[in-house]
Amino acid sequence: MLQVRQVVKSFGRMNAVDGADFAVPQGSITGLIGPNGAGKTTLFNLIAGSLIPDSGTIVFDGQRIDGLTPDRVFHRGLARTFQIPRPFPKMTVLENAMLAPTRQAGEVFWSNWLRPGLVAAQEKANRDRAVEVLGFCGLGSKLSELAGNLSGGQQKLLELARVLMNEPRMILLDEPAAGVNPTLMETLVDKIVALNRRGITFLLIEHNMDLVMRICRPIVVMAQGKVIFEGEAEAVQRDARVLDAYLGDLPA
């Protein structure tokens, strides 16, 4: 589904991503792990179009996306979430979700006068879809709540819901478990697994090794901008390079 081939991104003399090379199989939940400063978030920004690689290629579903703007990457069916959720805090949960779909007729101001029926029909469809998606994400009872009043974990569920409004084929998740209490983390894990069973591919950055070992197959490990391991969860616990760079001894 996604191929990262010899990607390099430098900032001054520092190679934040230094020849990264790995693949994300279609239908997988692939984990991307490594110590702080390994280049994981920079790589996410390169894949999502927020940064342009200095060299190398990024291929999504058979087409190169390196150099595309974030909106064009998004329209290809590749979406992302952020480590720190970014809802519109003074809008309700339902309004945040309804805002997410692209190319809404009501965004063109004259459509409200020339094509009011289309605008109304599309808004109803978006509302129905938002209620369905928010219910799936466990926020069905929070539709009228201001997004800024949600807990950190609930805001991550809302961010996932906003991404799902556009029915992506692949989602980049940036530390979904960070700052989330154990109960909501289990909810997030359940939603990720359920969506994966529906056919959505995931690439996720995560420092919670229990989560990674539970749901990620395969696992990619970065250190100092390079990919030092790509393989199954069982093997990552025995790889000397990984143990030296990041993990330490893990329970069997």
Short mmCIF file of C-alpha atoms in Angstrom, two decimals:
data_model
loop_
_atom_site.label_atom_id
_atom_site.label_comp_id
_atom_site.label_asym_id
_atom_site.label_seq_id
_atom_site.Cartn_x
_atom_site.Cartn_y
_atom_site.Cartn_z
CA MET A 1 0.00 0.00 0.00
CA LEU A 2 2.85 2.37 0.89
CA GLN A 3 6.49 2.21 -0.18
CA VAL A 4 9.18 4.51 1.24
CA ARG A 5 12.32 4.22 -0.84
CA GLN A 6 15.67 5.76 0.21
CA VAL A 7 14.02 8.91 1.53
CA VAL A 8 16.30 11.66 2.85
CA LYS A 9 15.36 14.90 4.61
CA SER A 10 17.98 17.21 6.06
CA PHE A 11 17.75 20.34 8.17
CA GLY A 12 21.06 22.11 7.85
CA ARG A 13 23.74 19.51 8.60
CA MET A 14 21.36 17.12 10.34
CA ASN A 15 19.82 14.25 8.42
CA ALA A 16 16.49 13.88 10.21
CA VAL A 17 15.58 11.07 7.80
CA ASP A 18 18.59 9.33 6.31
CA GLY A 19 17.80 6.89 3.51
CA ALA A 20 14.63 5.44 5.10
CA ASP A 21 13.44 2.37 3.21
CA PHE A 22 10.45 0.18 4.12
CA ALA A 23 7.01 -0.92 2.95
CA VAL A 24 3.56 -1.02 4.55
CA PRO A 25 1.58 -4.08 3.39
CA GLN A 26 -2.00 -3.45 2.33
CA GLY A 27 -4.44 -4.38 5.08
CA SER A 28 -1.81 -4.27 7.83
CA ILE A 29 -1.40 -2.37 11.07
CA THR A 30 2.27 -1.46 10.77
CA GLY A 31 4.07 -0.01 13.79
CA LEU A 32 6.80 2.62 13.47
CA ILE A 33 8.89 2.81 16.63
CA GLY A 34 12.23 4.23 17.77
CA PRO A 35 13.77 6.57 20.34
CA ASN A 36 12.93 10.25 20.52
CA GLY A 37 14.69 12.07 17.69
CA ALA A 38 14.79 8.99 15.46
CA GLY A 39 12.98 10.83 12.63
CA LYS A 40 9.55 9.20 12.93
CA THR A 41 7.43 12.35 12.94
CA THR A 42 9.55 13.94 10.21
CA LEU A 43 8.93 10.83 8.12
CA PHE A 44 5.17 11.12 8.78
CA ASN A 45 5.31 14.74 7.61
CA LEU A 46 7.10 13.65 4.44
CA ILE A 47 4.52 10.96 3.71
CA ALA A 48 1.57 13.27 4.41
CA GLY A 49 2.98 16.08 2.26
CA SER A 50 3.82 18.60 4.99
CA LEU A 51 7.49 18.30 4.00
CA ILE A 52 9.17 17.53 0.68
CA PRO A 53 11.97 14.92 0.61
CA ASP A 54 15.43 16.01 -0.45
CA SER A 55 15.71 12.70 -2.31
CA GLY A 56 14.04 9.31 -2.53
CA THR A 57 10.48 8.34 -3.45
CA ILE A 58 7.21 7.70 -1.62
CA VAL A 59 4.63 5.58 -3.43
CA PHE A 60 1.04 5.16 -2.27
CA ASP A 61 -1.15 2.59 -3.97
CA GLY A 62 1.12 2.50 -7.01
CA GLN A 63 1.46 6.27 -7.49
CA ARG A 64 4.21 8.61 -6.33
CA ILE A 65 3.06 11.12 -3.74
CA ASP A 66 6.39 12.67 -2.68
CA GLY A 67 6.16 16.37 -3.39
CA LEU A 68 2.35 16.49 -3.38
CA THR A 69 0.66 19.00 -1.08
CA PRO A 70 -1.14 17.61 2.00
CA ASP A 71 -4.60 18.16 0.50
CA ARG A 72 -3.68 16.22 -2.64
CA VAL A 73 -2.24 13.37 -0.57
CA PHE A 74 -5.44 13.39 1.50
CA HIS A 75 -7.61 13.21 -1.61
CA ARG A 76 -5.68 10.13 -2.72
CA GLY A 77 -7.09 8.35 0.34
CA LEU A 78 -4.15 8.75 2.76
CA ALA A 79 -5.11 10.58 5.96
CA ARG A 80 -3.31 11.31 9.22
CA THR A 81 -3.94 12.21 12.84
CA PHE A 82 -1.65 14.19 15.12
CA GLN A 83 -0.07 13.41 18.47
CA ILE A 84 -1.79 16.50 19.89
CA PRO A 85 -5.44 16.62 18.68
CA ARG A 86 -6.52 19.77 16.90
CA PRO A 87 -10.31 20.08 17.11
CA PHE A 88 -12.13 23.39 16.81
CA PRO A 89 -12.71 23.87 20.55
CA LYS A 90 -15.69 26.26 20.33
CA MET A 91 -17.59 24.01 17.92
CA THR A 92 -19.57 20.97 19.01
CA VAL A 93 -18.37 17.43 18.49
CA LEU A 94 -20.99 16.98 15.77
CA GLU A 95 -20.00 20.22 14.02
CA ASN A 96 -16.33 19.20 14.07
CA ALA A 97 -17.18 15.94 12.32
CA MET A 98 -19.52 17.57 9.80
CA LEU A 99 -16.80 20.06 8.86
CA ALA A 100 -14.43 17.30 7.76
CA PRO A 101 -15.86 16.14 4.39
CA THR A 102 -14.21 17.83 1.42
CA ARG A 103 -15.81 19.53 -1.60
CA GLN A 104 -19.04 20.44 0.18
CA ALA A 105 -21.38 22.44 -2.05
CA GLY A 106 -22.09 24.93 0.76
CA GLU A 107 -18.43 25.99 0.74
CA VAL A 108 -19.18 27.91 -2.48
CA PHE A 109 -21.18 30.87 -1.23
CA TRP A 110 -23.44 31.25 -4.29
CA SER A 111 -24.56 27.62 -4.06
CA ASN A 112 -26.67 28.59 -1.03
CA TRP A 113 -28.78 30.78 -3.34
CA LEU A 114 -28.50 28.95 -6.66
CA ARG A 115 -28.52 25.33 -5.43
CA PRO A 116 -30.11 25.36 -1.97
CA GLY A 117 -31.61 21.90 -2.41
CA LEU A 118 -28.20 20.35 -3.11
CA VAL A 119 -26.64 22.13 -0.13
CA ALA A 120 -29.42 20.99 2.21
CA ALA A 121 -29.30 17.39 0.96
CA GLN A 122 -25.54 17.23 1.31
CA GLU A 123 -25.64 18.73 4.79
CA LYS A 124 -28.23 16.14 5.88
CA ALA A 125 -26.10 13.33 4.46
CA ASN A 126 -23.03 14.69 6.25
CA ARG A 127 -24.96 14.95 9.51
CA ASP A 128 -26.23 11.38 9.22
CA ARG A 129 -22.74 10.15 8.40
CA ALA A 130 -21.24 12.13 11.30
CA VAL A 131 -23.73 10.70 13.79
CA GLU A 132 -22.90 7.19 12.56
CA VAL A 133 -19.12 7.70 12.71
CA LEU A 134 -19.18 9.41 16.10
CA GLY A 135 -21.31 6.61 17.46
CA PHE A 136 -18.79 4.08 16.19
CA CYS A 137 -16.00 6.04 17.89
CA GLY A 138 -17.83 6.03 21.22
CA LEU A 139 -18.83 9.69 21.11
CA GLY A 140 -22.52 9.25 20.40
CA SER A 141 -23.46 10.80 23.73
CA LYS A 142 -21.20 13.82 23.15
CA LEU A 143 -22.68 15.23 19.94
CA SER A 144 -23.69 18.58 21.47
CA GLU A 145 -20.61 18.90 23.71
CA LEU A 146 -18.05 21.55 22.82
CA ALA A 147 -14.94 19.80 21.49
CA GLY A 148 -12.76 21.84 23.83
CA ASN A 149 -14.50 20.24 26.83
CA LEU A 150 -13.53 16.70 25.85
CA SER A 151 -10.75 14.82 27.59
CA GLY A 152 -7.50 14.20 25.72
CA GLY A 153 -8.51 10.65 24.90
CA GLN A 154 -11.94 11.73 23.68
CA GLN A 155 -10.32 14.36 21.48
CA LYS A 156 -8.21 11.62 19.89
CA LEU A 157 -11.39 9.65 19.21
CA LEU A 158 -12.88 12.79 17.65
CA GLU A 159 -9.81 13.23 15.48
CA LEU A 160 -10.17 9.64 14.31
CA ALA A 161 -13.85 10.28 13.57
CA ARG A 162 -13.03 13.37 11.49
CA VAL A 163 -10.57 11.34 9.43
CA LEU A 164 -13.15 8.58 8.92
CA MET A 165 -15.68 11.05 7.52
CA ASN A 166 -13.72 10.94 4.24
CA GLU A 167 -13.41 7.13 4.11
CA PRO A 168 -9.60 6.91 3.74
CA ARG A 169 -7.90 3.74 2.58
CA MET A 170 -4.90 4.30 4.85
CA ILE A 171 -4.43 6.25 8.09
CA LEU A 172 -1.22 7.53 9.67
CA LEU A 173 -1.66 7.59 13.47
CA ASP A 174 0.82 9.68 15.46
CA GLU A 175 1.05 8.27 19.01
CA PRO A 176 -2.64 7.41 19.46
CA ALA A 177 -2.10 6.19 23.04
CA ALA A 178 -0.06 9.17 24.31
CA GLY A 179 -1.75 10.85 27.26
CA VAL A 180 -4.77 8.55 27.10
CA ASN A 181 -6.08 6.77 30.18
CA PRO A 182 -6.10 2.94 30.06
CA THR A 183 -9.86 2.64 29.53
CA LEU A 184 -9.94 5.00 26.55
CA MET A 185 -6.75 3.43 25.20
CA GLU A 186 -8.56 0.09 25.02
CA THR A 187 -11.38 1.83 23.16
CA LEU A 188 -8.91 3.30 20.68
CA VAL A 189 -7.26 -0.08 20.18
CA ASP A 190 -10.64 -1.71 19.59
CA LYS A 191 -11.56 0.92 16.99
CA ILE A 192 -8.23 0.59 15.17
CA VAL A 193 -8.56 -3.20 15.00
CA ALA A 194 -12.20 -2.99 13.89
CA LEU A 195 -11.38 -0.50 11.14
CA ASN A 196 -8.46 -2.63 10.02
CA ARG A 197 -10.83 -5.59 9.68
CA ARG A 198 -12.95 -3.40 7.41
CA GLY A 199 -9.95 -3.00 5.12
CA ILE A 200 -8.24 0.21 6.30
CA THR A 201 -4.44 0.05 6.42
CA PHE A 202 -2.63 1.73 9.32
CA LEU A 203 0.88 3.02 9.95
CA LEU A 204 1.24 4.19 13.54
CA ILE A 205 3.95 5.81 15.61
CA GLU A 206 3.77 4.61 19.20
CA HIS A 207 5.94 4.43 22.31
CA ASN A 208 3.56 2.11 24.17
CA MET A 209 5.28 -1.20 23.51
CA ASP A 210 2.42 -3.29 24.90
CA LEU A 211 0.11 -1.76 22.31
CA VAL A 212 2.63 -2.18 19.51
CA MET A 213 3.32 -5.82 20.32
CA ARG A 214 -0.39 -6.57 20.57
CA ILE A 215 -1.68 -5.18 17.29
CA CYS A 216 1.20 -4.28 14.95
CA ARG A 217 2.31 -6.67 12.22
CA PRO A 218 4.91 -5.82 10.93
CA ILE A 219 7.05 -3.40 12.96
CA VAL A 220 9.53 -0.88 11.55
CA VAL A 221 12.24 0.52 13.83
CA MET A 222 14.08 3.80 13.20
CA ALA A 223 17.18 5.19 14.89
CA GLN A 224 19.14 8.31 13.92
CA GLY A 225 17.03 8.75 10.80
CA LYS A 226 17.64 5.25 9.46
CA VAL A 227 15.45 2.15 9.36
CA ILE A 228 17.37 -0.46 11.35
CA PHE A 229 14.72 -3.20 11.48
CA GLU A 230 11.63 -4.29 9.57
CA GLY A 231 9.85 -7.48 10.58
CA GLU A 232 7.52 -9.28 12.96
CA ALA A 233 6.92 -8.47 16.62
CA GLU A 234 8.54 -11.67 17.83
CA ALA A 235 11.78 -10.90 15.98
CA VAL A 236 12.03 -7.27 17.08
CA GLN A 237 12.45 -8.36 20.70
CA ARG A 238 15.55 -10.38 19.80
CA ASP A 239 17.25 -8.01 17.35
CA ALA A 240 20.52 -6.73 18.81
CA ARG A 241 20.41 -3.45 16.86
CA VAL A 242 16.96 -2.66 18.23
CA LEU A 243 17.89 -3.58 21.78
CA ASP A 244 20.97 -1.38 21.60
CA ALA A 245 19.14 1.55 20.00
CA TYR A 246 15.90 1.68 21.89
CA LEU A 247 14.01 -1.14 23.50
CA GLY A 248 16.21 -2.77 26.11
CA ASP A 249 15.07 -6.14 27.35
CA LEU A 250 11.42 -6.84 26.66
CA PRO A 251 9.34 -9.55 28.31
CA ALA A 252 8.93 -12.61 26.12
#
